[in-house]
PDB file of C-alpha atoms in Angstrom:
ATOM      1  CA  MET A   1     116.932  99.086 105.898  1.00 95.00           C
ATOM      2  CA  ILE A   2     115.479 102.195 104.249  1.00 98.00           C
ATOM      3  CA  LEU A   3     114.492 102.128 100.574  1.00 98.00           C
ATOM      4  CA  PRO A   4     112.838 104.635  98.237  1.00 98.00           C
ATOM      5  CA  ILE A   5     109.110 104.226  97.622  1.00 98.00           C
ATOM      6  CA  THR A   6     108.603 103.203  93.985  1.00 97.00           C
ATOM      7  CA  LEU A   7     105.857 101.687  91.860  1.00 96.00           C
ATOM      8  CA  ASP A   8     107.452  98.294  92.543  1.00 96.00           C
ATOM      9  CA  ASN A   9     106.876  98.484  96.319  1.00 97.00           C
ATOM     10  CA  LEU A  10     103.872 100.809  96.327  1.00 97.00           C
ATOM     11  CA  ASN A  11     101.272  98.154  97.204  1.00 97.00           C
ATOM     12  CA  LYS A  12     103.111  97.179 100.394  1.00 97.00           C
ATOM     13  CA  ASN A  13     103.260 100.851 101.416  1.00 98.00           C
ATOM     14  CA  ILE A  14      99.546 101.278 100.721  1.00 98.00           C
ATOM     15  CA  GLU A  15      98.728  98.190 102.805  1.00 98.00           C
ATOM     16  CA  LEU A  16     100.783  99.580 105.699  1.00 98.00           C
ATOM     17  CA  TYR A  17      99.112 103.000 105.406  1.00 98.00           C
ATOM     18  CA  VAL A  18      95.593 101.518 105.404  1.00 98.00           C
ATOM     19  CA  SER A  19      96.328  99.230 108.350  1.00 97.00           C
ATOM     20  CA  VAL A  20      97.839 102.031 110.456  1.00 96.00           C
ATOM     21  CA  PHE A  21      95.292 104.761 109.764  1.00 95.00           C
ATOM     22  CA  ASN A  22      92.222 102.533 110.090  1.00 96.00           C
ATOM     23  CA  GLU A  23      93.251 101.749 113.679  1.00 93.00           C
ATOM     24  CA  PRO A  24      93.038 103.970 116.799  1.00 89.00           C
ATOM     25  CA  PRO A  25      93.684 106.766 117.369  1.00 86.00           C
ATOM     26  CA  TRP A  26      92.786 107.785 113.779  1.00 89.00           C
ATOM     27  CA  GLU A  27      90.098 105.226 112.947  1.00 92.00           C
ATOM     28  CA  ASP A  28      89.849 106.400 109.338  1.00 95.00           C
ATOM     29  CA  ASN A  29      87.916 104.482 106.712  1.00 96.00           C
ATOM     30  CA  TRP A  30      90.604 103.899 104.104  1.00 97.00           C
ATOM     31  CA  THR A  31      90.048 101.279 101.456  1.00 98.00           C
ATOM     32  CA  PHE A  32      92.995  99.999  99.487  1.00 98.00           C
ATOM     33  CA  GLU A  33      91.558 101.644  96.355  1.00 98.00           C
ATOM     34  CA  LYS A  34      91.242 105.105  97.933  1.00 98.00           C
ATOM     35  CA  ALA A  35      94.708 104.919  99.450  1.00 98.00           C
ATOM     36  CA  GLU A  36      96.104 103.709  96.137  1.00 98.00           C
ATOM     37  CA  ARG A  37      94.696 106.796  94.370  1.00 98.00           C
ATOM     38  CA  ARG A  38      96.190 109.013  97.096  1.00 97.00           C
ATOM     39  CA  PHE A  39      99.619 107.396  96.833  1.00 97.00           C
ATOM     40  CA  LEU A  40      99.632 107.359  93.033  1.00 97.00           C
ATOM     41  CA  ASP A  41      98.819 111.083  93.084  1.00 97.00           C
ATOM     42  CA  LEU A  42     101.648 111.647  95.545  1.00 97.00           C
ATOM     43  CA  LEU A  43     104.122 109.419  93.710  1.00 96.00           C
ATOM     44  CA  HIS A  44     103.453 111.297  90.459  1.00 96.00           C
ATOM     45  CA  THR A  45     103.772 114.719  92.078  1.00 95.00           C
ATOM     46  CA  PRO A  46     106.783 116.600  90.731  1.00 94.00           C
ATOM     47  CA  ARG A  47     109.785 116.240  93.053  1.00 96.00           C
ATOM     48  CA  PHE A  48     108.250 113.351  95.023  1.00 98.00           C
ATOM     49  CA  VAL A  49     110.408 111.993  97.850  1.00 98.00           C
ATOM     50  CA  GLY A  50     109.391 108.907  99.793  1.00 98.00           C
ATOM     51  CA  PHE A  51     111.080 106.204 101.827  1.00 98.00           C
ATOM     52  CA  SER A  52     110.060 102.876 103.356  1.00 98.00           C
ATOM     53  CA  TYR A  53     111.621 101.522 106.547  1.00 98.00           C
ATOM     54  CA  TYR A  54     112.065  97.755 106.783  1.00 98.00           C
ATOM     55  CA  HIS A  55     112.780  95.837 109.986  1.00 96.00           C
ATOM     56  CA  ASN A  56     113.761  92.187 109.483  1.00 94.00           C
ATOM     57  CA  GLU A  57     112.508  92.485 105.873  1.00 93.00           C
ATOM     58  CA  GLU A  58     109.054  93.627 107.052  1.00 97.00           C
ATOM     59  CA  LEU A  59     107.796  97.060 106.023  1.00 98.00           C
ATOM     60  CA  VAL A  60     107.092  98.901 109.283  1.00 98.00           C
ATOM     61  CA  ALA A  61     107.165 102.637 108.441  1.00 98.00           C
ATOM     62  CA  LEU A  62     106.952 105.108 105.602  1.00 98.00           C
ATOM     63  CA  ALA A  63     107.461 108.819 105.011  1.00 98.00           C
ATOM     64  CA  ALA A  64     106.498 110.584 101.786  1.00 98.00           C
ATOM     65  CA  GLY A  65     105.922 114.019 100.364  1.00 98.00           C
ATOM     66  CA  ASN A  66     107.204 116.396  97.756  1.00 97.00           C
ATOM     67  CA  CYS A  67     109.583 119.299  97.360  1.00 97.00           C
ATOM     68  CA  GLU A  68     108.257 122.626  96.180  1.00 95.00           C
ATOM     69  CA  GLU A  69     109.780 125.951  95.330  1.00 95.00           C
ATOM     70  CA  TRP A  70     109.495 128.897  97.720  1.00 92.00           C
ATOM     71  CA  SER A  71     110.821 132.449  97.578  1.00 92.00           C
ATOM     72  CA  ASP A  72     113.906 131.728  99.685  1.00 88.00           C
ATOM     73  CA  GLY A  73     114.556 128.135  98.610  1.00 90.00           C
ATOM     74  CA  GLU A  74     113.049 124.719  98.314  1.00 95.00           C
ATOM     75  CA  LEU A  75     110.608 123.336 100.915  1.00 96.00           C
ATOM     76  CA  PHE A  76     109.586 119.740 101.567  1.00 97.00           C
ATOM     77  CA  TYR A  77     105.959 118.988 102.418  1.00 97.00           C
ATOM     78  CA  LEU A  78     105.802 115.784 104.465  1.00 97.00           C
ATOM     79  CA  LYS A  79     102.345 114.577 103.472  1.00 97.00           C
ATOM     80  CA  GLU A  80     102.351 111.063 104.875  1.00 97.00           C
ATOM     81  CA  MET A  81     104.197 109.292 107.643  1.00 97.00           C
ATOM     82  CA  CYS A  82     103.293 106.277 109.701  1.00 96.00           C
ATOM     83  CA  VAL A  83     104.842 103.545 111.799  1.00 97.00           C
ATOM     84  CA  ARG A  84     103.187 100.193 112.446  1.00 96.00           C
ATOM     85  CA  PRO A  85     101.652 100.531 115.965  1.00 92.00           C
ATOM     86  CA  ASN A  86     103.464  97.508 117.419  1.00 93.00           C
ATOM     87  CA  MET A  87     106.780  99.089 116.310  1.00 94.00           C
ATOM     88  CA  GLN A  88     106.154 102.557 117.735  1.00 92.00           C
ATOM     89  CA  GLY A  89     108.333 103.718 120.610  1.00 91.00           C
ATOM     90  CA  GLN A  90     111.422 102.003 119.168  1.00 93.00           C
ATOM     91  CA  GLU A  91     112.894 105.119 117.483  1.00 95.00           C
ATOM     92  CA  ILE A  92     111.946 103.851 114.006  1.00 96.00           C
ATOM     93  CA  GLY A  93     110.058 107.038 113.145  1.00 96.00           C
ATOM     94  CA  THR A  94     112.933 109.171 114.419  1.00 96.00           C
ATOM     95  CA  ARG A  95     115.464 107.196 112.368  1.00 97.00           C
ATOM     96  CA  LEU A  96     113.284 107.480 109.269  1.00 98.00           C
ATOM     97  CA  LEU A  97     112.901 111.261 109.744  1.00 97.00           C
ATOM     98  CA  SER A  98     116.664 111.611 110.254  1.00 97.00           C
ATOM     99  CA  TYR A  99     117.316 109.699 107.047  1.00 98.00           C
ATOM    100  CA  LEU A 100     114.774 111.852 105.202  1.00 98.00           C
ATOM    101  CA  ASP A 101     116.348 115.047 106.624  1.00 97.00           C
ATOM    102  CA  ALA A 102     119.825 113.990 105.477  1.00 97.00           C
ATOM    103  CA  HIS A 103     118.503 113.208 101.991  1.00 98.00           C
ATOM    104  CA  LEU A 104     116.730 116.577 101.788  1.00 97.00           C
ATOM    105  CA  GLN A 105     119.777 118.484 103.042  1.00 96.00           C
ATOM    106  CA  GLU A 106     121.866 116.865 100.314  1.00 96.00           C
ATOM    107  CA  ARG A 107     119.335 118.211  97.806  1.00 95.00           C
ATOM    108  CA  GLY A 108     119.615 121.701  99.300  1.00 95.00           C
ATOM    109  CA  VAL A 109     116.117 121.773 100.796  1.00 97.00           C
ATOM    110  CA  MET A 110     115.722 124.608 103.323  1.00 94.00           C
ATOM    111  CA  TYR A 111     112.702 123.485 105.389  1.00 94.00           C
ATOM    112  CA  SER A 112     110.401 120.556 105.954  1.00 96.00           C
ATOM    113  CA  TYR A 113     106.803 121.140 107.008  1.00 95.00           C
ATOM    114  CA  LEU A 114     103.697 119.085 107.706  1.00 93.00           C
ATOM    115  CA  LEU A 115     100.109 119.225 108.890  1.00 91.00           C
ATOM    116  CA  THR A 116      98.878 117.182 111.847  1.00 89.00           C
ATOM    117  CA  LEU A 117      96.305 117.423 114.621  1.00 85.00           C
ATOM    118  CA  GLN A 118      97.283 119.899 117.335  1.00 82.00           C
ATOM    119  CA  GLU A 119      97.092 117.422 120.170  1.00 80.00           C
ATOM    120  CA  GLY A 120      97.989 113.774 120.400  1.00 80.00           C
ATOM    121  CA  GLN A 121     100.863 111.439 119.833  1.00 86.00           C
ATOM    122  CA  ALA A 122     101.650 112.627 116.280  1.00 89.00           C
ATOM    123  CA  ALA A 123     102.125 116.258 117.353  1.00 87.00           C
ATOM    124  CA  SER A 124     104.242 115.128 120.306  1.00 88.00           C
ATOM    125  CA  PHE A 125     106.353 112.916 118.059  1.00 90.00           C
ATOM    126  CA  TYR A 126     107.054 115.710 115.577  1.00 90.00           C
ATOM    127  CA  ALA A 127     107.822 118.197 118.368  1.00 88.00           C
ATOM    128  CA  LYS A 128     110.326 115.695 119.788  1.00 92.00           C
ATOM    129  CA  ASN A 129     111.915 115.640 116.335  1.00 92.00           C
ATOM    130  CA  SER A 130     112.453 119.423 116.133  1.00 90.00           C
ATOM    131  CA  TYR A 131     109.235 120.444 114.353  1.00 90.00           C
ATOM    132  CA  LYS A 132     107.724 123.592 115.821  1.00 93.00           C
ATOM    133  CA  LYS A 133     104.375 125.312 115.441  1.00 90.00           C
ATOM    134  CA  ASP A 134     104.639 128.250 113.074  1.00 89.00           C
ATOM    135  CA  LEU A 135     102.761 131.053 114.778  1.00 89.00           C
ATOM    136  CA  ASN A 136     102.700 133.095 111.546  1.00 89.00           C
ATOM    137  CA  THR A 137     100.681 130.528 109.624  1.00 88.00           C
ATOM    138  CA  VAL A 138      97.077 129.459 109.987  1.00 87.00           C
ATOM    139  CA  PHE A 139      95.461 126.423 108.396  1.00 84.00           C
ATOM    140  CA  MET A 140      92.142 127.366 106.837  1.00 87.00           C
ATOM    141  CA  LEU A 141      89.513 125.039 105.427  1.00 86.00           C
ATOM    142  CA  HIS A 142      86.576 125.871 103.178  1.00 86.00           C
ATOM    143  CA  LYS A 143      83.845 123.246 102.891  1.00 90.00           C
ATOM    144  CA  LEU A 144      82.232 123.152  99.464  1.00 92.00           C
ATOM    145  CA  LYS A 145      78.457 123.021  99.371  1.00 88.00           C
ATOM    146  CA  LYS A 146      76.772 119.883  98.106  1.00 82.00           C
TER     147      LYS A 146
END
């Protein structure tokens, strides 16, 4: 079952996010409070789109981002996606992305894009699901001085 992410189910999505990204291979240091701020920011972003994937009534995956205007149409920025590690390899992520794609196509969205590490299972997963590296774009980061 796939349901929209809302304020009513946000805490469950945050708990999933923290549990997935604090484990290998990411080993981040998310607290519930930090992740809650991140998800509240995302949820309140104009044109937010997010879905939760439930298996046997247990939340096992999520995908969320927002649509934004571009010169030749609307784009969707997939900011967050994760699948519970013990459920990976069962096509759950692929089914969730397919559902998201169908929803976005109905809205007239032209492209979906994301940022991920160049190597590793996430990049391989997205490549398997028709995402390609854009050779015309470079990700640049500027660290602010303390």
